[in-house]
PDB file of C-alpha atoms in Angstrom:
ATOM      1  CA  UNK A  28      -2.179  14.548  15.648  1.00 44.00           C
ATOM      2  CA  UNK A  29      -3.008  17.365  12.783  1.00 44.00           C
ATOM      3  CA  UNK A  30       0.119  16.867  11.078  1.00 49.00           C
ATOM      4  CA  UNK A  31       0.209  13.008  11.158  1.00 47.00           C
ATOM      5  CA  UNK A  32      -3.251  13.123   9.262  1.00 46.00           C
ATOM      6  CA  UNK A  33      -1.692  15.174   6.835  1.00 45.00           C
ATOM      7  CA  UNK A  34       1.008  12.586   6.288  1.00 48.00           C
ATOM      8  CA  UNK A  35      -1.487   9.820   5.974  1.00 46.00           C
ATOM      9  CA  UNK A  36      -3.304  11.973   3.129  1.00 45.00           C
ATOM     10  CA  UNK A  37      -0.175  12.266   1.293  1.00 47.00           C
ATOM     11  CA  UNK A  38       0.475   8.704   1.653  1.00 48.00           C
ATOM     12  CA  UNK A  39      -2.775   7.552   0.128  1.00 47.00           C
ATOM     13  CA  UNK A  40      -3.548  10.180  -2.527  1.00 43.00           C
ATOM     14  CA  UNK A  41      -2.180   9.018  -5.129  1.00 46.00           C
ATOM     15  CA  UNK A  42      -4.463   5.801  -5.195  1.00 49.00           C
ATOM     16  CA  UNK A  43      -7.625   8.289  -4.853  1.00 42.00           C
ATOM     17  CA  UNK A  44      -7.022  10.044  -7.979  1.00 40.00           C
ATOM     18  CA  UNK A  45      -5.153   7.411 -10.174  1.00 51.00           C
ATOM     19  CA  UNK A  46      -8.061   5.002 -11.090  1.00 51.00           C
ATOM     20  CA  UNK A  47     -10.150   5.424 -14.211  1.00 46.00           C
ATOM     21  CA  UNK A  48     -13.673   6.498 -14.064  1.00 39.00           C
ATOM     22  CA  UNK A  49     -14.559   4.341 -16.890  1.00 42.00           C
ATOM     23  CA  UNK A  50     -17.191   2.098 -16.120  1.00 43.00           C
ATOM     24  CA  UNK A  51     -16.292  -0.151 -18.944  1.00 44.00           C
ATOM     25  CA  UNK A  52     -13.232  -1.480 -17.071  1.00 44.00           C
ATOM     26  CA  UNK A  53     -13.024  -5.273 -17.144  1.00 53.00           C
ATOM     27  CA  UNK A  54     -10.704  -8.092 -16.172  1.00 76.00           C
ATOM     28  CA  UNK A  55      -9.075  -8.460 -19.709  1.00 80.00           C
ATOM     29  CA  UNK A  56      -8.065  -4.501 -19.710  1.00 83.00           C
ATOM     30  CA  UNK A  57      -6.611  -5.283 -16.488  1.00 89.00           C
ATOM     31  CA  UNK A  58      -4.564  -8.093 -17.678  1.00 89.00           C
ATOM     32  CA  UNK A  59      -3.284  -6.541 -20.947  1.00 91.00           C
ATOM     33  CA  UNK A  60      -2.568  -3.350 -19.290  1.00 94.00           C
ATOM     34  CA  UNK A  61       0.910  -1.783 -20.120  1.00 95.00           C
ATOM     35  CA  UNK A  62       2.480   0.662 -17.544  1.00 96.00           C
ATOM     36  CA  UNK A  63       2.625   4.072 -18.818  1.00 95.00           C
ATOM     37  CA  UNK A  64       5.911   4.730 -16.851  1.00 96.00           C
ATOM     38  CA  UNK A  65       7.701   1.347 -16.617  1.00 96.00           C
ATOM     39  CA  UNK A  66       7.908  -0.632 -20.118  1.00 94.00           C
ATOM     40  CA  UNK A  67       9.047  -3.800 -18.156  1.00 94.00           C
ATOM     41  CA  UNK A  68       5.573  -4.611 -16.584  1.00 97.00           C
ATOM     42  CA  UNK A  69       1.801  -5.120 -17.895  1.00 96.00           C
ATOM     43  CA  UNK A  70      -1.268  -6.575 -16.074  1.00 96.00           C
ATOM     44  CA  UNK A  71      -2.113  -6.107 -12.290  1.00 96.00           C
ATOM     45  CA  UNK A  72       1.461  -5.398 -11.519  1.00 97.00           C
ATOM     46  CA  UNK A  73       1.551  -2.376 -13.990  1.00 97.00           C
ATOM     47  CA  UNK A  74      -2.158  -1.314 -12.561  1.00 95.00           C
ATOM     48  CA  UNK A  75      -0.250  -1.379  -8.725  1.00 96.00           C
ATOM     49  CA  UNK A  76       2.632   0.468 -10.059  1.00 97.00           C
ATOM     50  CA  UNK A  77       1.033   3.021 -11.968  1.00 95.00           C
ATOM     51  CA  UNK A  78      -1.878   3.683  -9.527  1.00 92.00           C
ATOM     52  CA  UNK A  79       1.148   4.373  -6.998  1.00 92.00           C
ATOM     53  CA  UNK A  80       2.466   6.924  -9.029  1.00 93.00           C
ATOM     54  CA  UNK A  81      -0.809   8.919  -9.794  1.00 88.00           C
ATOM     55  CA  UNK A  82      -1.096   7.879 -13.073  1.00 92.00           C
ATOM     56  CA  UNK A  83      -4.405   6.753 -14.800  1.00 90.00           C
ATOM     57  CA  UNK A  84      -5.251   2.954 -14.876  1.00 88.00           C
ATOM     58  CA  UNK A  85      -8.339   1.121 -16.094  1.00 88.00           C
ATOM     59  CA  UNK A  86      -9.509   0.062 -12.285  1.00 83.00           C
ATOM     60  CA  UNK A  87     -12.763   0.828 -12.547  1.00 80.00           C
ATOM     61  CA  UNK A  88     -14.126  -0.913  -9.438  1.00 82.00           C
ATOM     62  CA  UNK A  89     -13.414  -0.612  -5.700  1.00 82.00           C
ATOM     63  CA  UNK A  90     -11.219  -3.679  -4.771  1.00 88.00           C
ATOM     64  CA  UNK A  91     -12.758  -5.659  -2.084  1.00 88.00           C
ATOM     65  CA  UNK A  92     -11.654  -8.618   0.259  1.00 91.00           C
ATOM     66  CA  UNK A  93     -13.203 -11.658  -1.667  1.00 90.00           C
ATOM     67  CA  UNK A  94     -12.347 -13.982   1.382  1.00 93.00           C
ATOM     68  CA  UNK A  95     -12.869 -11.633   4.678  1.00 93.00           C
ATOM     69  CA  UNK A  96     -10.864 -13.034   7.791  1.00 95.00           C
ATOM     70  CA  UNK A  97      -9.729 -11.092  10.758  1.00 94.00           C
ATOM     71  CA  UNK A  98      -9.867  -7.518  11.592  1.00 93.00           C
ATOM     72  CA  UNK A  99      -7.122  -5.122  12.670  1.00 94.00           C
ATOM     73  CA  UNK A 100      -7.286  -1.772  14.309  1.00 91.00           C
ATOM     74  CA  UNK A 101      -4.517   0.067  15.719  1.00 92.00           C
ATOM     75  CA  UNK A 102      -4.290   0.401  19.569  1.00 91.00           C
ATOM     76  CA  UNK A 103      -3.144   3.977  19.415  1.00 88.00           C
ATOM     77  CA  UNK A 104      -4.783   5.284  16.080  1.00 86.00           C
ATOM     78  CA  UNK A 105      -7.879   3.142  15.450  1.00 84.00           C
ATOM     79  CA  UNK A 106      -8.576   5.074  11.892  1.00 81.00           C
ATOM     80  CA  UNK A 107      -5.640   2.735  10.741  1.00 89.00           C
ATOM     81  CA  UNK A 108      -8.210  -0.200  10.541  1.00 90.00           C
ATOM     82  CA  UNK A 109      -9.125  -2.921   7.966  1.00 93.00           C
ATOM     83  CA  UNK A 110     -10.149  -6.348   7.539  1.00 94.00           C
ATOM     84  CA  UNK A 111      -7.518  -8.683   6.255  1.00 96.00           C
ATOM     85  CA  UNK A 112      -8.007 -11.765   4.011  1.00 96.00           C
ATOM     86  CA  UNK A 113      -8.434 -15.248   5.636  1.00 97.00           C
ATOM     87  CA  UNK A 114      -5.073 -16.573   6.222  1.00 98.00           C
ATOM     88  CA  UNK A 115      -3.192 -13.375   6.899  1.00 98.00           C
ATOM     89  CA  UNK A 116      -2.510 -11.998  10.422  1.00 98.00           C
ATOM     90  CA  UNK A 117      -1.285  -8.490  11.590  1.00 98.00           C
ATOM     91  CA  UNK A 118       1.581  -7.416  13.549  1.00 97.00           C
ATOM     92  CA  UNK A 119       0.856  -3.970  15.185  1.00 97.00           C
ATOM     93  CA  UNK A 120       4.060  -1.102  14.807  1.00 97.00           C
ATOM     94  CA  UNK A 121       3.954   1.473  17.484  1.00 95.00           C
ATOM     95  CA  UNK A 122       6.923   3.198  18.740  1.00 92.00           C
ATOM     96  CA  UNK A 123       6.180   5.679  21.883  1.00 89.00           C
ATOM     97  CA  UNK A 124       9.748   7.205  21.527  1.00 89.00           C
ATOM     98  CA  UNK A 125       9.368   8.364  17.945  1.00 88.00           C
ATOM     99  CA  UNK A 126       5.840   8.398  17.435  1.00 88.00           C
ATOM    100  CA  UNK A 127       5.787   5.920  14.560  1.00 93.00           C
ATOM    101  CA  UNK A 128       2.792   3.759  13.750  1.00 93.00           C
ATOM    102  CA  UNK A 129       1.806   1.374  11.452  1.00 95.00           C
ATOM    103  CA  UNK A 130       1.189  -2.256  10.583  1.00 97.00           C
ATOM    104  CA  UNK A 131       2.880  -5.597   8.912  1.00 98.00           C
ATOM    105  CA  UNK A 132       0.571  -7.842   7.444  1.00 98.00           C
ATOM    106  CA  UNK A 133       1.856 -11.582   6.854  1.00 98.00           C
ATOM    107  CA  UNK A 134       0.137 -14.541   5.012  1.00 98.00           C
ATOM    108  CA  UNK A 135       0.467 -17.105   7.737  1.00 97.00           C
ATOM    109  CA  UNK A 136       2.956 -18.981   5.334  1.00 98.00           C
ATOM    110  CA  UNK A 137       5.291 -16.139   6.051  1.00 98.00           C
ATOM    111  CA  UNK A 138       5.572 -15.692   1.842  1.00 98.00           C
ATOM    112  CA  UNK A 139       3.648 -12.568   1.724  1.00 98.00           C
ATOM    113  CA  UNK A 140       3.984  -9.338   3.454  1.00 98.00           C
ATOM    114  CA  UNK A 141       2.283  -6.054   3.324  1.00 98.00           C
ATOM    115  CA  UNK A 142       3.819  -3.108   5.148  1.00 97.00           C
ATOM    116  CA  UNK A 143       2.146   0.200   5.785  1.00 96.00           C
ATOM    117  CA  UNK A 144       3.727   3.070   7.860  1.00 95.00           C
ATOM    118  CA  UNK A 145       1.696   6.224   7.436  1.00 90.00           C
ATOM    119  CA  UNK A 146       4.034   8.411   9.566  1.00 87.00           C
ATOM    120  CA  UNK A 147       7.316   7.647  11.279  1.00 92.00           C
ATOM    121  CA  UNK A 148       8.741  11.115  12.524  1.00 90.00           C
ATOM    122  CA  UNK A 149      12.721  11.654  12.642  1.00 91.00           C
ATOM    123  CA  UNK A 150      14.928  14.438  13.617  1.00 91.00           C
ATOM    124  CA  UNK A 151      16.943  16.351  11.290  1.00 92.00           C
ATOM    125  CA  UNK A 152      16.852  15.764   7.341  1.00 88.00           C
ATOM    126  CA  UNK A 153      17.009  12.199   6.329  1.00 90.00           C
ATOM    127  CA  UNK A 154      17.953  10.582   2.956  1.00 92.00           C
ATOM    128  CA  UNK A 155      15.271   8.987   1.312  1.00 95.00           C
ATOM    129  CA  UNK A 156      17.719   6.642  -0.082  1.00 96.00           C
ATOM    130  CA  UNK A 157      18.772   5.370   3.352  1.00 95.00           C
ATOM    131  CA  UNK A 158      15.145   4.157   4.115  1.00 96.00           C
ATOM    132  CA  UNK A 159      14.595   2.775   0.779  1.00 97.00           C
ATOM    133  CA  UNK A 160      17.802   0.723   1.566  1.00 96.00           C
ATOM    134  CA  UNK A 161      16.934  -0.344   4.991  1.00 96.00           C
ATOM    135  CA  UNK A 162      13.605  -1.381   3.780  1.00 97.00           C
ATOM    136  CA  UNK A 163      14.605  -3.493   0.539  1.00 97.00           C
ATOM    137  CA  UNK A 164      17.380  -5.009   3.110  1.00 97.00           C
ATOM    138  CA  UNK A 165      15.156  -5.720   5.620  1.00 97.00           C
ATOM    139  CA  UNK A 166      12.505  -7.478   3.508  1.00 98.00           C
ATOM    140  CA  UNK A 167      15.516  -9.571   1.731  1.00 98.00           C
ATOM    141  CA  UNK A 168      16.515 -10.860   5.021  1.00 97.00           C
ATOM    142  CA  UNK A 169      12.737 -11.863   6.067  1.00 98.00           C
ATOM    143  CA  UNK A 170      12.552 -14.103   3.136  1.00 98.00           C
ATOM    144  CA  UNK A 171      16.196 -15.133   3.674  1.00 97.00           C
ATOM    145  CA  UNK A 172      17.745 -13.786   0.180  1.00 96.00           C
ATOM    146  CA  UNK A 173      21.193 -12.782  -0.051  1.00 94.00           C
ATOM    147  CA  UNK A 174      21.220 -12.064  -3.560  1.00 91.00           C
ATOM    148  CA  UNK A 175      21.224  -8.591  -4.546  1.00 90.00           C
ATOM    149  CA  UNK A 176      18.180  -8.682  -6.758  1.00 92.00           C
ATOM    150  CA  UNK A 177      17.089  -6.847  -9.989  1.00 97.00           C
ATOM    151  CA  UNK A 178      15.168  -3.571  -9.998  1.00 97.00           C
ATOM    152  CA  UNK A 179      12.548  -3.856 -12.633  1.00 98.00           C
ATOM    153  CA  UNK A 180      11.102  -0.519 -12.103  1.00 98.00           C
ATOM    154  CA  UNK A 181      12.330   2.595 -10.071  1.00 98.00           C
ATOM    155  CA  UNK A 182      11.040   6.280  -9.790  1.00 97.00           C
ATOM    156  CA  UNK A 183      12.685   9.151  -7.772  1.00 96.00           C
ATOM    157  CA  UNK A 184      11.828  12.856  -7.606  1.00 92.00           C
ATOM    158  CA  UNK A 185      11.681  15.693  -5.330  1.00 91.00           C
ATOM    159  CA  UNK A 186       8.830  18.356  -5.398  1.00 86.00           C
ATOM    160  CA  UNK A 187       7.866  21.381  -3.060  1.00 82.00           C
ATOM    161  CA  UNK A 188       4.147  21.195  -3.998  1.00 66.00           C
ATOM    162  CA  UNK A 189       3.175  21.534  -0.218  1.00 66.00           C
ATOM    163  CA  UNK A 190       5.742  23.988   0.550  1.00 75.00           C
ATOM    164  CA  UNK A 191       8.104  21.819   1.934  1.00 77.00           C
ATOM    165  CA  UNK A 192      10.815  19.579   0.201  1.00 80.00           C
ATOM    166  CA  UNK A 193       9.092  16.156  -0.451  1.00 88.00           C
ATOM    167  CA  UNK A 194      11.034  13.206  -1.786  1.00 93.00           C
ATOM    168  CA  UNK A 195       9.536  10.350  -3.436  1.00 95.00           C
ATOM    169  CA  UNK A 196      11.105   7.024  -4.225  1.00 97.00           C
ATOM    170  CA  UNK A 197      10.175   3.611  -5.421  1.00 97.00           C
ATOM    171  CA  UNK A 198      11.315   0.441  -6.551  1.00 98.00           C
ATOM    172  CA  UNK A 199       9.815  -2.866  -8.094  1.00 98.00           C
ATOM    173  CA  UNK A 200      12.777  -4.940  -7.339  1.00 98.00           C
ATOM    174  CA  UNK A 201      12.874  -9.112  -7.955  1.00 98.00           C
ATOM    175  CA  UNK A 202      15.077 -11.400  -6.008  1.00 97.00           C
ATOM    176  CA  UNK A 203      15.193 -15.206  -5.491  1.00 96.00           C
ATOM    177  CA  UNK A 204      11.489 -16.145  -6.084  1.00 97.00           C
ATOM    178  CA  UNK A 205      10.043 -12.777  -4.967  1.00 98.00           C
ATOM    179  CA  UNK A 206       8.648  -9.575  -5.877  1.00 98.00           C
ATOM    180  CA  UNK A 207       8.477  -6.349  -3.806  1.00 98.00           C
ATOM    181  CA  UNK A 208       7.117  -3.243  -4.680  1.00 98.00           C
ATOM    182  CA  UNK A 209       7.886  -0.192  -2.239  1.00 98.00           C
ATOM    183  CA  UNK A 210       6.948   3.381  -2.100  1.00 97.00           C
ATOM    184  CA  UNK A 211       8.636   5.519   0.357  1.00 96.00           C
ATOM    185  CA  UNK A 212       7.777   9.598   0.802  1.00 93.00           C
ATOM    186  CA  UNK A 213       9.721  11.921   3.012  1.00 93.00           C
ATOM    187  CA  UNK A 214       8.566  15.050   4.245  1.00 88.00           C
ATOM    188  CA  UNK A 215      10.797  17.553   5.348  1.00 88.00           C
ATOM    189  CA  UNK A 216       9.659  20.477   7.344  1.00 85.00           C
ATOM    190  CA  UNK A 217      12.158  22.765   8.031  1.00 84.00           C
ATOM    191  CA  UNK A 218       9.846  24.854  11.124  1.00 83.00           C
ATOM    192  CA  UNK A 219      10.241  21.650  12.890  1.00 83.00           C
ATOM    193  CA  UNK A 220      13.369  20.391  11.806  1.00 88.00           C
ATOM    194  CA  UNK A 221      11.482  16.810  11.365  1.00 88.00           C
ATOM    195  CA  UNK A 222      11.260  14.314   8.594  1.00 89.00           C
ATOM    196  CA  UNK A 223       8.027  12.797   8.538  1.00 91.00           C
ATOM    197  CA  UNK A 224       8.385   9.107   6.284  1.00 94.00           C
ATOM    198  CA  UNK A 225       5.416   6.894   5.067  1.00 93.00           C
ATOM    199  CA  UNK A 226       6.268   3.413   3.711  1.00 96.00           C
ATOM    200  CA  UNK A 227       4.322   1.136   1.562  1.00 96.00           C
ATOM    201  CA  UNK A 228       5.793  -2.277   0.661  1.00 98.00           C
ATOM    202  CA  UNK A 229       4.057  -5.199  -1.037  1.00 98.00           C
ATOM    203  CA  UNK A 230       5.890  -8.615  -1.192  1.00 98.00           C
ATOM    204  CA  UNK A 231       5.227 -11.913  -2.664  1.00 98.00           C
ATOM    205  CA  UNK A 232       6.116 -15.069  -4.390  1.00 98.00           C
ATOM    206  CA  UNK A 233       6.543 -13.601  -8.157  1.00 98.00           C
ATOM    207  CA  UNK A 234       4.443 -16.223  -9.680  1.00 98.00           C
ATOM    208  CA  UNK A 235       1.411 -15.103  -7.450  1.00 98.00           C
ATOM    209  CA  UNK A 236       2.413 -11.489  -7.429  1.00 98.00           C
ATOM    210  CA  UNK A 237      -0.287 -10.050  -9.899  1.00 97.00           C
ATOM    211  CA  UNK A 238      -3.295 -11.987  -7.872  1.00 97.00           C
ATOM    212  CA  UNK A 239      -1.682 -10.707  -4.704  1.00 98.00           C
ATOM    213  CA  UNK A 240      -2.300  -7.269  -6.306  1.00 97.00           C
ATOM    214  CA  UNK A 241      -5.867  -8.070  -6.732  1.00 94.00           C
ATOM    215  CA  UNK A 242      -6.662  -9.929  -4.081  1.00 95.00           C
ATOM    216  CA  UNK A 243      -4.799  -8.603  -1.143  1.00 97.00           C
ATOM    217  CA  UNK A 244      -2.551  -5.419  -2.080  1.00 97.00           C
ATOM    218  CA  UNK A 245      -5.364  -3.238  -3.445  1.00 95.00           C
ATOM    219  CA  UNK A 246      -8.206  -4.547  -1.329  1.00 94.00           C
ATOM    220  CA  UNK A 247      -6.197  -3.811   1.867  1.00 94.00           C
ATOM    221  CA  UNK A 248      -4.635   0.087   0.396  1.00 88.00           C
ATOM    222  CA  UNK A 249      -8.480   0.883  -0.464  1.00 88.00           C
ATOM    223  CA  UNK A 250     -10.138   0.342   2.906  1.00 88.00           C
ATOM    224  CA  UNK A 251      -7.677   3.147   4.372  1.00 85.00           C
ATOM    225  CA  UNK A 252      -8.966   5.792   1.537  1.00 75.00           C
ATOM    226  CA  UNK A 253     -12.241   6.557   2.828  1.00 54.00           C
ATOM    227  CA  UNK A 254     -15.033   5.343   5.128  1.00 48.00           C
ATOM    228  CA  UNK A 255     -18.231   5.456   2.812  1.00 47.00           C
ATOM    229  CA  UNK A 256     -20.721   3.121   1.176  1.00 45.00           C
ATOM    230  CA  UNK A 257     -18.192   2.560  -1.285  1.00 48.00           C
ATOM    231  CA  UNK A 258     -15.771   0.642   0.407  1.00 47.00           C
ATOM    232  CA  UNK A 259     -17.587  -0.169   3.780  1.00 52.00           C
ATOM    233  CA  UNK A 260     -18.232  -3.777   3.852  1.00 51.00           C
ATOM    234  CA  UNK A 261     -20.579  -4.135   7.065  1.00 44.00           C
ATOM    235  CA  UNK A 262     -21.185  -7.801   7.040  1.00 46.00           C
ATOM    236  CA  UNK A 263     -17.620  -8.649   5.669  1.00 48.00           C
ATOM    237  CA  UNK A 264     -19.029 -10.722   2.728  1.00 57.00           C
ATOM    238  CA  UNK A 265     -16.650  -9.344   0.213  1.00 59.00           C
ATOM    239  CA  UNK A 266     -19.020  -6.769  -1.576  1.00 68.00           C
ATOM    240  CA  UNK A 267     -19.155  -3.152  -0.574  1.00 63.00           C
ATOM    241  CA  UNK A 268     -22.240  -1.825   1.345  1.00 59.00           C
ATOM    242  CA  UNK A 269     -23.724   0.241  -1.906  1.00 65.00           C
ATOM    243  CA  UNK A 270     -23.596  -3.097  -4.000  1.00 72.00           C
ATOM    244  CA  UNK A 271     -24.955  -5.231  -1.502  1.00 68.00           C
ATOM    245  CA  UNK A 272     -28.779  -6.030  -1.291  1.00 67.00           C
ATOM    246  CA  UNK A 273     -28.533  -6.896   2.090  1.00 56.00           C
ATOM    247  CA  UNK A 274     -25.394  -4.997   3.675  1.00 51.00           C
ATOM    248  CA  UNK A 275     -25.627  -6.933   6.999  1.00 44.00           C
ATOM    249  CA  UNK A 276     -26.491 -10.341   6.106  1.00 49.00           C
ATOM    250  CA  UNK A 277     -23.246 -12.040   4.961  1.00 53.00           C
ATOM    251  CA  UNK A 278     -25.527 -15.152   3.277  1.00 60.00           C
ATOM    252  CA  UNK A 279     -26.595 -12.540   1.029  1.00 62.00           C
ATOM    253  CA  UNK A 280     -24.910 -10.298  -1.604  1.00 59.00           C
TER     254      UNK A 280
END
């Protein structure tokens, strides 16, 4: 369990440090934001991409769910829990044999997917490119798209920062009428002979993608970062407790 918690930390730590502390951030700044590492994207899509790569962004407020719907709590790991927007459902991922846990979140029209696997252990050293190809092929098949698609942004690198090989691979890809951002990390621990894989995938209609970043993807991800009044929304009214004049009354913000 200690190893699993460590992998979760690695999977989400980039978002924790990537956001600007400038309280003057506005919607206009977000809409005009130019990615510092991928010149092909601007706006919330660029904010999401850069934040996923531990780069500073003008995001100065914690994104919250504006229209809270169902809550999800993983049956095997309750720390993996969050509130979804209305019109979304969750599918728990649990593989007792491998120890993989995660969740798929779908909009009920099946046009939007948010997939989060904080830990999937595998025996031996796994090629991260195989994981990337699997995830891309899987989401394209889900939408019924057969065309190859266009890679808009891509990053690949390997580090040894934590004392063992850590591979990072990301793709922003457009295929058919859809856009998907995929972040994969693979942490090989020689002492165990295992690779621990984490996956975050967010996909939806290209025309909606910027709005989905702000209304769905970021609010879902931020709920996994820390449990504090900065992100806790006890009455599920879309306002964090520390900004809510009545944190236990959904009719008063």
